Coordinates of C-alpha atoms in Angstrom, one line a residue:
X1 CA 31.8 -20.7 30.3
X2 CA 35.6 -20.8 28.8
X3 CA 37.5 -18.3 28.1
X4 CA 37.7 -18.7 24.6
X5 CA 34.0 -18.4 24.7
X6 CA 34.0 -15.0 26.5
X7 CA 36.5 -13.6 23.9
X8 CA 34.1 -14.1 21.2
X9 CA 31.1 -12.9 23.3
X10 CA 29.6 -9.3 21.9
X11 CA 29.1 -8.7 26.0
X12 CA 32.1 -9.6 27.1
X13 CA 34.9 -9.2 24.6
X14 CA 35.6 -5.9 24.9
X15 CA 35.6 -6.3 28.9
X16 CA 37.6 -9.2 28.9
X17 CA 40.2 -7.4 26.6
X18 CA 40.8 -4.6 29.2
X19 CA 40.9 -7.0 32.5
X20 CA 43.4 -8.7 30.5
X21 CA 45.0 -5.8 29.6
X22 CA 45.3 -4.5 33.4
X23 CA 46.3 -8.0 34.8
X24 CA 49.5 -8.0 32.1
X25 CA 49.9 -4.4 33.0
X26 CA 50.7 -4.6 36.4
X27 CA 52.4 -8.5 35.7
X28 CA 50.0 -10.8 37.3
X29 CA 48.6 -12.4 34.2
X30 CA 52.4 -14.7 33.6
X31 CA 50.1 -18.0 34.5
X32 CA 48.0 -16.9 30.9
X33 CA 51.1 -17.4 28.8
X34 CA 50.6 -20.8 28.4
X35 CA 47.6 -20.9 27.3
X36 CA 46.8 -21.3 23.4
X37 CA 43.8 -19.2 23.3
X38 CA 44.2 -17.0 20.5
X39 CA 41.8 -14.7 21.8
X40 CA 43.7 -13.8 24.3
X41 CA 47.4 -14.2 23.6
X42 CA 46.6 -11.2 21.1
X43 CA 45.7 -9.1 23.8
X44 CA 49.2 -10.0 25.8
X45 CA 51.4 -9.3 22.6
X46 CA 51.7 -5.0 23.5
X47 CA 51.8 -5.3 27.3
X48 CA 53.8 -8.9 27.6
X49 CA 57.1 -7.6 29.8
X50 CA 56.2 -4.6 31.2
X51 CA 56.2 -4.6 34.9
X52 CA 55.5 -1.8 36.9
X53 CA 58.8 -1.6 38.8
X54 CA 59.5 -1.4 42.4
X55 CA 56.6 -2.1 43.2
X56 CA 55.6 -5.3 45.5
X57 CA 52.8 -7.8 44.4
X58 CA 50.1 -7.2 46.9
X59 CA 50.9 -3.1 45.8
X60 CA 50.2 -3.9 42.1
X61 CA 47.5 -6.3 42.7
X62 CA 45.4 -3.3 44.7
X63 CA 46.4 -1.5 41.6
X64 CA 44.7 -3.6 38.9
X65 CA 41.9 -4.3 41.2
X66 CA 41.1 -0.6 41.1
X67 CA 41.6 0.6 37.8
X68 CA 39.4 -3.0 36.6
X69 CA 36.6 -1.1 38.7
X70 CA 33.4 -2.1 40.4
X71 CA 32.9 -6.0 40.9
X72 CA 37.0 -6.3 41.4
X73 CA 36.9 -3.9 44.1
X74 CA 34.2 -5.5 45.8
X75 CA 36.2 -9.0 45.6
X76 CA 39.3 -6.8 47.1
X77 CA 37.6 -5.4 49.8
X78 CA 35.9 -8.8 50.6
X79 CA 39.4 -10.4 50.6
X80 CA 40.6 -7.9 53.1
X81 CA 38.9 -9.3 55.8
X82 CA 40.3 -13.1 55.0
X83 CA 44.0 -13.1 55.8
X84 CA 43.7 -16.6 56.2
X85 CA 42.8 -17.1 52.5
X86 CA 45.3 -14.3 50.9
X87 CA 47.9 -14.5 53.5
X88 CA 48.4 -11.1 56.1
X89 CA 50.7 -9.2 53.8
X90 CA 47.8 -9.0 51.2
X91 CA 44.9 -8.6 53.3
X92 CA 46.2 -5.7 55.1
X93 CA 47.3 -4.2 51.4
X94 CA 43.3 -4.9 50.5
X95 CA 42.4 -2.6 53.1
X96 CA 43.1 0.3 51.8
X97 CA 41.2 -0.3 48.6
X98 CA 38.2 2.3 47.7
X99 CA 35.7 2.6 45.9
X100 CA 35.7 5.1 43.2
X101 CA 32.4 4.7 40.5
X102 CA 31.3 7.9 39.7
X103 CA 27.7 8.6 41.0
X104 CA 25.2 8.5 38.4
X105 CA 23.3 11.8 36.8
X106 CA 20.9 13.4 39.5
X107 CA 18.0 12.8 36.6
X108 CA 19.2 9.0 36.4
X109 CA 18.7 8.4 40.2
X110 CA 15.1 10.4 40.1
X111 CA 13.7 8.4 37.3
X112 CA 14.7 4.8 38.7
X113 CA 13.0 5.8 42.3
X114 CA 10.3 7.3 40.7
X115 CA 9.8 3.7 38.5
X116 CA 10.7 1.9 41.2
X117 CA 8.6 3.3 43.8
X118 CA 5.5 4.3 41.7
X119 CA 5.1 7.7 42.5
X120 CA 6.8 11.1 42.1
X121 CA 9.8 12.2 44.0
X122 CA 8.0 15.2 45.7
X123 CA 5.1 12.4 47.3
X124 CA 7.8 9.9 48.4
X125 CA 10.2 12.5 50.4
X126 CA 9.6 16.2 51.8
X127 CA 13.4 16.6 51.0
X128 CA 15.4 15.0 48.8
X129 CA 19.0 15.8 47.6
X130 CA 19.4 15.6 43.5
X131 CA 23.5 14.8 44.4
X132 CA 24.7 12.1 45.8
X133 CA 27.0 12.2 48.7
X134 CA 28.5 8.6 48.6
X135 CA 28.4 6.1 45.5
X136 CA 30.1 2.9 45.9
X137 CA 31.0 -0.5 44.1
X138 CA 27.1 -0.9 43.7
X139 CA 24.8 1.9 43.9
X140 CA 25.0 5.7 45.4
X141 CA 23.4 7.2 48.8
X142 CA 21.4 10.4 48.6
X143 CA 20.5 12.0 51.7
X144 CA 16.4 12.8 52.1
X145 CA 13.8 13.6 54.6
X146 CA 10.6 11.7 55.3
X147 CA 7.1 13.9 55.7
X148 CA 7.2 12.7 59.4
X149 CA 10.6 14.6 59.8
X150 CA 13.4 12.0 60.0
X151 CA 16.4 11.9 58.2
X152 CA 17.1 9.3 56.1
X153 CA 19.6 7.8 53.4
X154 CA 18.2 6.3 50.0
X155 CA 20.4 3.8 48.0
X156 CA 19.8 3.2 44.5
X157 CA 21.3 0.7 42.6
X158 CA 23.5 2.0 39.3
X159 CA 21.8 2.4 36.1
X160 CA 22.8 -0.9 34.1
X161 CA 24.9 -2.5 37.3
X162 CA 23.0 -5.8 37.3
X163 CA 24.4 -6.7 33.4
X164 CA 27.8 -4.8 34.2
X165 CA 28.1 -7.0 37.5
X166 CA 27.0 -10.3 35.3
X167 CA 29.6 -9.9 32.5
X168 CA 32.8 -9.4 35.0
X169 CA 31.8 -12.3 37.0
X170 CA 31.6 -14.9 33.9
X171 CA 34.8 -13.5 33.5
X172 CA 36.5 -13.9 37.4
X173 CA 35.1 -17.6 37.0
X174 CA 36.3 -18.4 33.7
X175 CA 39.6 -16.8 35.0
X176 CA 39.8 -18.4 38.2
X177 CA 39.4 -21.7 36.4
X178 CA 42.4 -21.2 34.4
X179 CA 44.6 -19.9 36.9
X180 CA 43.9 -22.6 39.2
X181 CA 44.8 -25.1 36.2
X182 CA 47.9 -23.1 35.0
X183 CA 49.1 -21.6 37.9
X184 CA 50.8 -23.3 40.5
X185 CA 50.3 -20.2 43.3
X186 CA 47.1 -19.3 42.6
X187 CA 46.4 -22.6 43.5
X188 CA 46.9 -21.9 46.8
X189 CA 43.9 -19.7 46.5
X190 CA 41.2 -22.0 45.4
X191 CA 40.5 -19.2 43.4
X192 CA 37.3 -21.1 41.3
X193 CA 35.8 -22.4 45.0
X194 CA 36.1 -18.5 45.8
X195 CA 34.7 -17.4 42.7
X196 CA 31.5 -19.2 43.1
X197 CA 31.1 -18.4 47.0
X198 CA 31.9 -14.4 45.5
X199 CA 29.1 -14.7 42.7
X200 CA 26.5 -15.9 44.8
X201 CA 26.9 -13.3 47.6
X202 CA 27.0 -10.4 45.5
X203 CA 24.2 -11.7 43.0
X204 CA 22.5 -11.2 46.7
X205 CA 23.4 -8.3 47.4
X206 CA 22.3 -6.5 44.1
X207 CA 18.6 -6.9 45.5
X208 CA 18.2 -4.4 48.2
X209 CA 14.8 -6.5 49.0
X210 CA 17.2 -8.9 50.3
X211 CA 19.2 -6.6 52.5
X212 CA 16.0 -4.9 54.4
X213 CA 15.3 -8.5 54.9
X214 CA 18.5 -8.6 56.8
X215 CA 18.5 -5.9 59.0
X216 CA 15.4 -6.7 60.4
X217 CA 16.6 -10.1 60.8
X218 CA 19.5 -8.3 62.8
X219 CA 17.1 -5.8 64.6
X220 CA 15.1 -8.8 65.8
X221 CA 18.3 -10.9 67.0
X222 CA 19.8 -7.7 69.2
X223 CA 16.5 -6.5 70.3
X224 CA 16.9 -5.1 73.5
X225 CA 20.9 -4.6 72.9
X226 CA 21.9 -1.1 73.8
X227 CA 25.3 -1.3 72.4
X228 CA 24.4 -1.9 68.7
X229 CA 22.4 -0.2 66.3
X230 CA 21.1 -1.1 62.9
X231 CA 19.6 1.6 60.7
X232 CA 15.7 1.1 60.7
X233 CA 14.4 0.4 57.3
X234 CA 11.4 2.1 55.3
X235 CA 9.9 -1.4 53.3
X236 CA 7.2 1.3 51.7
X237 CA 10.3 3.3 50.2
X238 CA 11.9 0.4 49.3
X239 CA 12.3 -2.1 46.5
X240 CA 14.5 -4.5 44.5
X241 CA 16.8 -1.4 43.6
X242 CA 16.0 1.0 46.1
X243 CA 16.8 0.8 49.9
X244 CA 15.5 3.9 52.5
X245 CA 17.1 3.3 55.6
X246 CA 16.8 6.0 58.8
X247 CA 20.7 8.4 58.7
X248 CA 23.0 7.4 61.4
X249 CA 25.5 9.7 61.9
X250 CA 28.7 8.5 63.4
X251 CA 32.9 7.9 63.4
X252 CA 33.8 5.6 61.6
X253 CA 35.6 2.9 63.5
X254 CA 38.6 3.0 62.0
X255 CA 39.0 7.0 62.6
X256 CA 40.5 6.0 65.6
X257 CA 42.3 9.8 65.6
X258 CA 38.5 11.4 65.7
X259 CA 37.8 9.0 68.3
X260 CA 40.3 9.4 70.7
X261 CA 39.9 13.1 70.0
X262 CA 35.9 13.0 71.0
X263 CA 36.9 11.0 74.1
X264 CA 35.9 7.7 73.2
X265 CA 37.2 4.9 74.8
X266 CA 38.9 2.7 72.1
X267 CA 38.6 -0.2 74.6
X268 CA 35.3 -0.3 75.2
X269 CA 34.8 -0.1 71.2
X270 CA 36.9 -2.9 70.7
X271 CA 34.7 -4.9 73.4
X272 CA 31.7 -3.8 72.0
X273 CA 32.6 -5.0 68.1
X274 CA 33.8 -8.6 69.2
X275 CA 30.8 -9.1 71.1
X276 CA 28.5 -7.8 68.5
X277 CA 30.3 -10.3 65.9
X278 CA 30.2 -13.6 68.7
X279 CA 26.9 -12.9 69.4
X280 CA 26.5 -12.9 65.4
X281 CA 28.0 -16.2 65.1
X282 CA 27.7 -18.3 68.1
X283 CA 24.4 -17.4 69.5
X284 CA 22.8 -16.5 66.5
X285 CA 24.1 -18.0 63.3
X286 CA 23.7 -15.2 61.0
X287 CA 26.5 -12.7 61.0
X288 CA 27.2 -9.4 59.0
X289 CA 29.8 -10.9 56.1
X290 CA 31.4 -7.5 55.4
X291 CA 32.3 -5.8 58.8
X292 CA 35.3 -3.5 57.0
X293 CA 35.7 -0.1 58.8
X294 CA 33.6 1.4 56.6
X295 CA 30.5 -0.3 57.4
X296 CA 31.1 0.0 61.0
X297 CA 30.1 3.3 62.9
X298 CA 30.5 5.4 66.4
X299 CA 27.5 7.1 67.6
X300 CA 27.2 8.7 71.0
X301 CA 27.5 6.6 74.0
X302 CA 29.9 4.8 71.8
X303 CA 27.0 2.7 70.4
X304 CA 28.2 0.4 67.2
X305 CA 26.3 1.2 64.1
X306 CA 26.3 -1.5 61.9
X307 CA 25.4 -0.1 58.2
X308 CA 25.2 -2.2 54.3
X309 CA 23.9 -5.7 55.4
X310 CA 23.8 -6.7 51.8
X311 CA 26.7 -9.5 52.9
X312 CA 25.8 -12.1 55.0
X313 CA 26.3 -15.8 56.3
X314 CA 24.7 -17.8 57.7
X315 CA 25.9 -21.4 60.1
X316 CA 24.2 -24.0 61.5
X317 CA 24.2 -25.5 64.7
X318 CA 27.0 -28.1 64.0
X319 CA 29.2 -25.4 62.6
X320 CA 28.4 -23.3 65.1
X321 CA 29.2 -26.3 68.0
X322 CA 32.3 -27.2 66.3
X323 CA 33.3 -23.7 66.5
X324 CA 32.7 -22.8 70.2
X325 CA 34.3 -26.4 70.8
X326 CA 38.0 -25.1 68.9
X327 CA 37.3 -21.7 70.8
X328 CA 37.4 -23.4 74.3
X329 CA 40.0 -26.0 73.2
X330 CA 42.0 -22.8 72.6
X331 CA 41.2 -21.0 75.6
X332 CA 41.9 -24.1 77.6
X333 CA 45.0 -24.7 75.6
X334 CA 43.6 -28.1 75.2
X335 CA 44.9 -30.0 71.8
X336 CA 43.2 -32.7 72.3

């Protein structure tokens, strides 16, 4: 879908006007100038030359990404783990990025479990808190306790999310088009090829059925591995838009202050997480596609707990052969 298209759209006109907006805000929409889509040179005339100044690129970039909300964030926080696609400088910039949706009305949350799950909230959970104690790019966590006694965590997707998500990424791919046409660094990016690879993954993870799928798939493949631990799903309390998962209570791995201060050794984390991801990809071929700090955890005995499987990727055996054969060309030193 063009741009021009999207600018006429009664879904998407009023969101592409305020991406727009935000990209000439913080000066990262120059490439657009040259484009003679009326549509959306009016929305350039009021903010056209006026940078925020001092500020580096890969500042103001985090900048926009954040204040454009939910599905940008998600792309920033995805690209923070690809310095070889945005370059180190970037990534590392990405890093910091957070989410910051507002959780959804306690009532909101009660009625979509209640539809989703068929029943009330009192015969699903012995305890269940009304408030929210995380909400990300997605969906929010509430913290509950099953009639057998264990604590759990309960992720429900955002009221509306799935049409939300769906009009910003017809815009991202009709804006990556044009800026790989019209812009000689973005170029550099591929940003259309990355677009597509971004849509399907996250289209993916918007169904929670999906992500209990892979954590069992995980649970299965590191079976009898002490050092990692995935949180154990409920498939009864689950569905398309909700997700009860057991409550793993850890450090996050990159609290590396708490850490050292709880006298775990850093070392032994770092050993732990590299094999965890190599066993991901070269033994197994399915690998955890989002492995920022945040989704990484410390429990006791410095096990890894691995949390929001939603991302993943899968390789197959020639990828994963021509990998392990650059991996011992490099140990080896071997260029040939």
């Amino acid at each position: 879908m063009d741009l021009t298209t999207l600018a006429r759209g009664q879904r998407t006109a009023g969101r592409l006007a305020q991406i727009v907006t935000i990209l000439c805000k913080y000066s990262l929409a120059d490439w657009l100038k040259a484009l003679d889509v009326r549509p959306v040179r009016k929305f350039l005339t009021s903010f056209d030359g006026q940078p925020i100044a001092g500020l580096s690129t890969e500042v103001r970039i985090r900048m926009a990404l954040t204040e454009m909300g939910t599905t940008f964030i998600k792309l920033g926080q995805i690209l923070s783990t690809r310095p070889d696609l945005v370059g180190p400088a970037l990534a590392n910039e990405l890093s910091s990025l957070q989410d910051n949706t507002p959780a959804d009305p306690p009532d909101m949350a009660r009625t979509l479990i209640e539809s989703e799950l068929h029943k009330p909230i009192k015969e699903l959970f012995a305890e269940f808190e009304e408030t929210a104690f995380a909400s990300a790019s997605i969906g929010q966590v509430h913290r509950a306790r099953l009639h057998d006694g264990r604590q759990v965590v309960v992720k429900v997707l955002h009221h509306n999310i799935e049409s939300k998500v769906a009009t910003d990424l017809d815009i991202m791919m009709a804006l990556g088009e044009l800026g790989e046409k019209y812009s000689a660094e973005l170029r550099n990016y591929r940003p259309h090829a990355t677009m597509i690879e971004f849509r399907r993954t996250l289209l993916r993870e918007l169904n929670f059925r999906r992500e209990l799928r892979n954590i069992q798939e995980f649970m299965h493949n590191f079976q009898g591995d002490a050092a990692v631990r995935f949180p154990t799903p409920h498939p009864a309390l689950s569905s398309q838009r909700v997700l009860t998962l057991d409550y793993l209570d850890g450090i996050s791995i990159g609290d590396t202050a708490r850490l050292k201060q709880e006298g775990h050794d850093l070392r032994m984390i770092a050993r732990r997480g590299a094999s965890i991801i190599l066993g991901m990809v070269f033994r197994d071929g399915f690998y955890h596609a989002d492995p920022h700090p945040g989704n990484l955890l410390v429990l006791p005995q410095t096990v890894i707990g691995v949390l929001d499987c939603g991302m993943v990727g899968r390789l197959d055996d020639n990828t994963r052969d021509a990998f392990t054969t650059m991996l011992l060309a490099a140990i080896s030193k071997d260029s040939n």
